[in-house]
């Protein structure tokens, strides 16, 4: 998809990866950009507006754990932009001590945001189609014991997004789905992992995790935007240390049919 002239919604646009993605989107001259975030970041917003007078940039306060916030944010965006072509679900929290919140933000929030966005984008409901990009994680590709709750939530995001990409749905709605799985990326999310692990006791995994190579948010964002431009519906893409790897997850269960 050529992003120039498109209307984009970015959830988590003031976060570490989010800010860099927004900068990439602005460079591509998107027509309009809605940022759904927990709190305003007035200085960043003012700078983006100043430097990009041709893009309609607007901030919408949204706590992704509140369905009413999600619904209000998309409604306000549809009223302002007319339609939107791209949604990036990029909010997130890594803190396994906060079990409910981890599931609410990382999984339930992504599901509610996706289904609400679809109401506006679905061609079968009068929308124009487009693409929804859900940010999972490498912890959403394999069990990650040090952050078992986060890993469960992100695995949910991977599976949910792949299910939404079913060709029957795609043919009907015109909305494609991409799953993005970044490797370790240097942002606030990874700060103090030791105090956010699943258990309070010491584990040998912590020392290992502290040694894992990290990519910068900028490198991750450049590949994330490239992925939106090039990926096919249903793609699961691991963004690791500056490279994009397509992941093929096999179907293990082959249902036996009655005659
Ligand atoms: N940093 C990494 O190593 C890494 C690796 C894989 C996946 N990810 C994922 O990438 C995405 C971006 O993470 P990041 O590393 O930039 O972290 P970050 O902490 O810098 O950004 C997270 C964003 O989510 C927003 N957010 C948190 N709670 C929210 C809520 N209740 N309602 C609305 N917004 C909320 C924050 O305001 C922030 O903008 C997340 O989905 C994260 O899980 C990050």
Coordinates of N, CA and C in Angstrom, one line a residue, residues 1-107:
X1 N 0.8 -1.2 0.0 CA 0.0 0.0 0.0 C 0.9 1.3 0.0
X2 N 0.5 2.2 -0.9 CA 1.2 3.4 -0.9 C 0.6 4.3 0.2
X3 N 1.4 4.8 1.1 CA 0.8 5.5 2.3 C 0.5 7.0 2.0
X4 N 1.1 7.5 0.9 CA 0.9 8.9 0.6 C -0.6 9.2 0.4
X5 N -1.1 10.2 1.1 CA -2.5 10.6 0.9 C -3.5 9.8 1.7
X6 N -3.0 8.8 2.5 CA -3.9 8.0 3.3 C -4.3 8.6 4.6
X7 N -5.4 8.1 5.2 CA -5.8 8.5 6.5 C -5.4 7.4 7.5
X8 N -4.7 7.7 8.5 CA -4.1 6.7 9.4 C -4.5 6.9 10.8
X9 N -4.8 5.9 11.5 CA -5.1 5.9 13.0 C -3.9 5.2 13.6
X10 N -3.2 5.8 14.6 CA -2.1 5.1 15.3 C -2.4 5.1 16.8
X11 N -2.6 3.9 17.4 CA -2.8 3.8 18.8 C -1.4 3.6 19.5
X12 N -1.1 4.5 20.4 CA 0.2 4.5 21.1 C 1.2 5.3 20.3
X13 N 0.8 6.3 19.6 CA 1.7 7.1 18.8 C 2.7 8.0 19.5
X14 N 2.5 8.1 20.9 CA 3.5 8.9 21.6 C 4.5 8.0 22.3
X15 N 4.4 6.7 22.1 CA 5.3 5.7 22.8 C 6.6 5.6 22.0
X16 N 7.5 4.8 22.5 CA 8.9 4.7 21.9 C 8.8 4.3 20.5
X17 N 8.2 3.2 20.1 CA 8.1 2.8 18.7 C 7.1 3.6 18.0
X18 N 6.0 4.0 18.7 CA 5.0 4.8 18.1 C 5.4 6.1 17.5
X19 N 6.2 6.9 18.3 CA 6.7 8.2 17.8 C 7.5 8.0 16.6
X20 N 8.4 7.0 16.5 CA 9.2 6.9 15.3 C 8.4 6.4 14.1
X21 N 7.3 5.6 14.4 CA 6.4 5.3 13.3 C 5.7 6.5 12.7
X22 N 5.2 7.3 13.6 CA 4.5 8.5 13.2 C 5.4 9.4 12.3
X23 N 6.7 9.5 12.7 CA 7.6 10.3 11.9 C 7.8 9.7 10.5
X24 N 7.8 8.4 10.4 CA 7.9 7.8 9.1 C 6.7 8.0 8.3
X25 N 5.5 7.9 9.0 CA 4.2 8.2 8.3 C 4.2 9.6 7.7
X26 N 4.6 10.5 8.6 CA 4.6 12.0 8.2 C 5.5 12.2 7.0
X27 N 6.7 11.5 7.0 CA 7.6 11.7 5.8 C 6.9 11.2 4.5
X28 N 6.0 10.2 4.7 CA 5.4 9.7 3.5 C 4.1 10.5 3.1
X29 N 4.0 11.7 3.7 CA 2.9 12.6 3.4 C 1.5 11.9 3.5
X30 N 1.2 11.3 4.6 CA -0.1 10.8 4.8 C -1.0 12.1 4.9
X31 N -2.3 11.9 4.5 CA -3.2 13.0 4.4 C -3.7 13.4 5.8
X32 N -4.0 12.4 6.7 CA -4.5 12.7 8.0 C -4.0 11.6 9.0
X33 N -3.8 12.0 10.2 CA -3.2 11.1 11.2 C -3.9 11.3 12.5
X34 N -4.6 10.3 13.0 CA -5.2 10.4 14.4 C -4.3 9.6 15.3
X35 N -4.0 10.2 16.5 CA -3.2 9.5 17.5 C -4.1 9.3 18.7
X36 N -4.3 8.0 19.0 CA -5.1 7.6 20.1 C -4.1 7.3 21.3
X37 N -4.2 8.0 22.3 CA -3.2 7.8 23.4 C -3.9 8.1 24.8
X38 N -3.2 7.5 25.8 CA -3.7 7.6 27.2 C -3.6 9.1 27.6
X39 N -2.5 9.7 27.2 CA -2.3 11.1 27.7 C -1.7 11.9 26.6
X40 N -1.9 13.2 26.6 CA -1.4 14.1 25.5 C 0.1 14.3 25.7
X41 N 0.8 14.6 24.6 CA 2.2 15.0 24.6 C 2.3 16.2 23.8
X42 N 1.9 17.4 24.4 CA 1.7 18.6 23.7 C 2.8 19.1 22.9
X43 N 4.0 19.0 23.4 CA 5.2 19.5 22.7 C 5.4 18.7 21.4
X44 N 5.4 17.4 21.5 CA 5.6 16.5 20.4 C 4.5 16.8 19.3
X45 N 3.3 16.9 19.8 CA 2.2 17.2 18.8 C 2.4 18.5 18.1
X46 N 2.8 19.5 18.9 CA 2.9 20.9 18.3 C 4.1 20.8 17.2
X47 N 5.1 20.1 17.5 CA 6.3 20.0 16.6 C 5.8 19.3 15.3
X48 N 5.1 18.2 15.5 CA 4.6 17.5 14.3 C 3.7 18.3 13.4
X49 N 2.8 19.1 14.1 CA 1.9 19.9 13.3 C 2.6 21.0 12.6
X50 N 3.6 21.6 13.3 CA 4.4 22.7 12.7 C 5.1 22.3 11.5
X51 N 5.8 21.1 11.6 CA 6.6 20.6 10.5 C 5.8 20.0 9.4
X52 N 4.6 19.7 9.6 CA 3.8 19.0 8.6 C 2.4 19.6 8.4
X53 N 2.4 20.9 7.9 CA 1.2 21.6 7.8 C 0.2 21.0 6.8
X54 N 0.6 20.1 5.9 CA -0.3 19.5 5.0 C -1.0 18.2 5.5
X55 N -0.6 17.8 6.7 CA -1.3 16.6 7.2 C -2.1 17.1 8.4
X56 N -3.4 16.6 8.4 CA -4.3 16.9 9.5 C -4.0 15.9 10.6
X57 N -3.3 16.4 11.6 CA -2.9 15.6 12.8 C -3.8 15.9 14.0
X58 N -4.4 14.8 14.5 CA -5.1 15.1 15.7 C -5.0 14.0 16.8
X59 N -5.0 14.5 18.0 CA -4.8 13.6 19.2 C -6.2 13.4 19.8
X60 N -6.4 12.1 20.1 CA -7.7 11.7 20.8 C -7.3 10.9 22.0
X61 N -7.8 11.5 23.2 CA -7.5 10.8 24.4 C -8.3 9.4 24.4
X62 N -7.6 8.3 24.7 CA -8.2 7.0 24.7 C -7.5 6.1 25.7
X63 N -8.2 5.6 26.7 CA -7.7 4.5 27.5 C -8.2 3.2 26.9
X64 N -7.3 2.4 26.3 CA -7.7 1.2 25.6 C -8.4 0.2 26.4
X65 N -8.4 0.3 27.7 CA -9.1 -0.6 28.6 C -10.6 -0.2 28.7
X66 N -10.9 1.0 28.1 CA -12.3 1.4 28.2 C -13.0 1.4 26.8
X67 N -14.0 0.5 26.7 CA -14.6 0.3 25.4 C -15.3 1.7 25.0
X68 N -15.8 2.4 25.9 CA -16.5 3.7 25.5 C -15.5 4.7 25.0
X69 N -14.2 4.7 25.5 CA -13.2 5.5 24.9 C -12.8 5.1 23.5
X70 N -12.7 3.8 23.3 CA -12.4 3.3 21.9 C -13.5 3.7 20.9
X71 N -14.7 3.5 21.3 CA -15.8 3.8 20.4 C -15.9 5.3 20.1
X72 N -15.7 6.1 21.2 CA -15.7 7.6 21.0 C -14.6 8.1 20.1
X73 N -13.4 7.5 20.2 CA -12.2 7.9 19.5 C -12.4 7.6 18.0
X74 N -12.9 6.4 17.6 CA -13.1 6.1 16.2 C -14.3 6.9 15.6
X75 N -15.3 7.2 16.4 CA -16.4 8.0 16.0 C -15.9 9.4 15.6
X76 N -15.1 10.0 16.5 CA -14.6 11.3 16.3 C -13.7 11.3 15.1
X77 N -12.9 10.3 14.9 CA -12.0 10.2 13.7 C -12.8 10.1 12.4
X78 N -13.8 9.2 12.4 CA -14.6 9.1 11.2 C -15.3 10.4 10.9
X79 N -15.8 11.1 11.9 CA -16.4 12.4 11.6 C -15.5 13.4 11.0
X80 N -14.2 13.4 11.5 CA -13.2 14.4 11.1 C -12.6 14.0 9.7
X81 N -12.3 12.7 9.5 CA -11.5 12.3 8.3 C -12.5 11.8 7.2
X82 N -13.7 11.5 7.5 CA -14.6 10.8 6.5 C -14.4 9.3 6.6
X83 N -13.1 8.9 6.4 CA -12.8 7.5 6.5 C -11.4 7.3 6.9
X84 N -11.0 6.1 7.3 CA -9.5 5.9 7.5 C -9.1 4.6 6.8
X85 N -7.9 4.6 6.3 CA -7.4 3.5 5.5 C -6.5 2.5 6.3
X86 N -5.8 3.0 7.3 CA -4.9 2.2 8.1 C -5.1 2.4 9.6
X87 N -5.1 1.3 10.3 CA -5.1 1.4 11.8 C -3.9 0.6 12.3
X88 N -3.1 1.2 13.2 CA -2.0 0.5 13.8 C -2.4 0.4 15.3
X89 N -2.6 -0.8 15.8 CA -2.8 -1.1 17.2 C -1.5 -1.2 17.9
X90 N -0.9 -0.1 18.4 CA 0.5 -0.1 18.9 C 0.6 0.2 20.4
X91 N -0.5 0.2 21.1 CA -0.4 0.4 22.6 C 0.1 -0.8 23.2
X92 N 0.7 -0.7 24.4 CA 1.2 -1.9 25.0 C 1.7 -1.7 26.4
X93 N 1.8 -2.7 27.2 CA 2.3 -2.7 28.6 C 3.0 -4.0 28.9
X94 N 4.2 -3.9 29.4 CA 4.9 -5.1 29.9 C 5.0 -5.0 31.4
X95 N 4.2 -5.7 32.1 CA 4.3 -5.7 33.6 C 3.5 -6.9 34.1
X96 N 4.1 -8.0 34.3 CA 3.4 -9.2 34.6 C 2.9 -9.2 36.0
X97 N 3.3 -8.2 36.8 CA 2.7 -8.1 38.2 C 1.3 -7.6 38.1
X98 N 0.9 -6.9 37.0 CA -0.4 -6.4 36.8 C -1.1 -7.3 35.8
X99 N -1.7 -8.4 36.3 CA -2.2 -9.4 35.4 C -3.4 -9.0 34.6
X100 N -4.4 -8.4 35.3 CA -5.6 -8.1 34.5 C -5.3 -7.0 33.5
X101 N -4.5 -6.0 33.9 CA -4.2 -4.9 33.1 C -3.4 -5.3 31.8
X102 N -2.5 -6.3 32.1 CA -1.7 -6.8 30.9 C -2.6 -7.4 29.9
X103 N -3.6 -8.2 30.3 CA -4.5 -8.8 29.3 C -5.4 -7.7 28.8
X104 N -5.9 -6.7 29.6 CA -6.8 -5.7 29.1 C -6.2 -4.8 28.1
X105 N -5.0 -4.4 28.3 CA -4.3 -3.5 27.3 C -3.8 -4.3 26.1
X106 N -3.1 -5.3 26.3 CA -2.4 -6.0 25.2 C -3.3 -6.9 24.4
X107 N -4.3 -7.5 25.0 CA -5.2 -8.4 24.2 C -6.6 -7.9 24.0

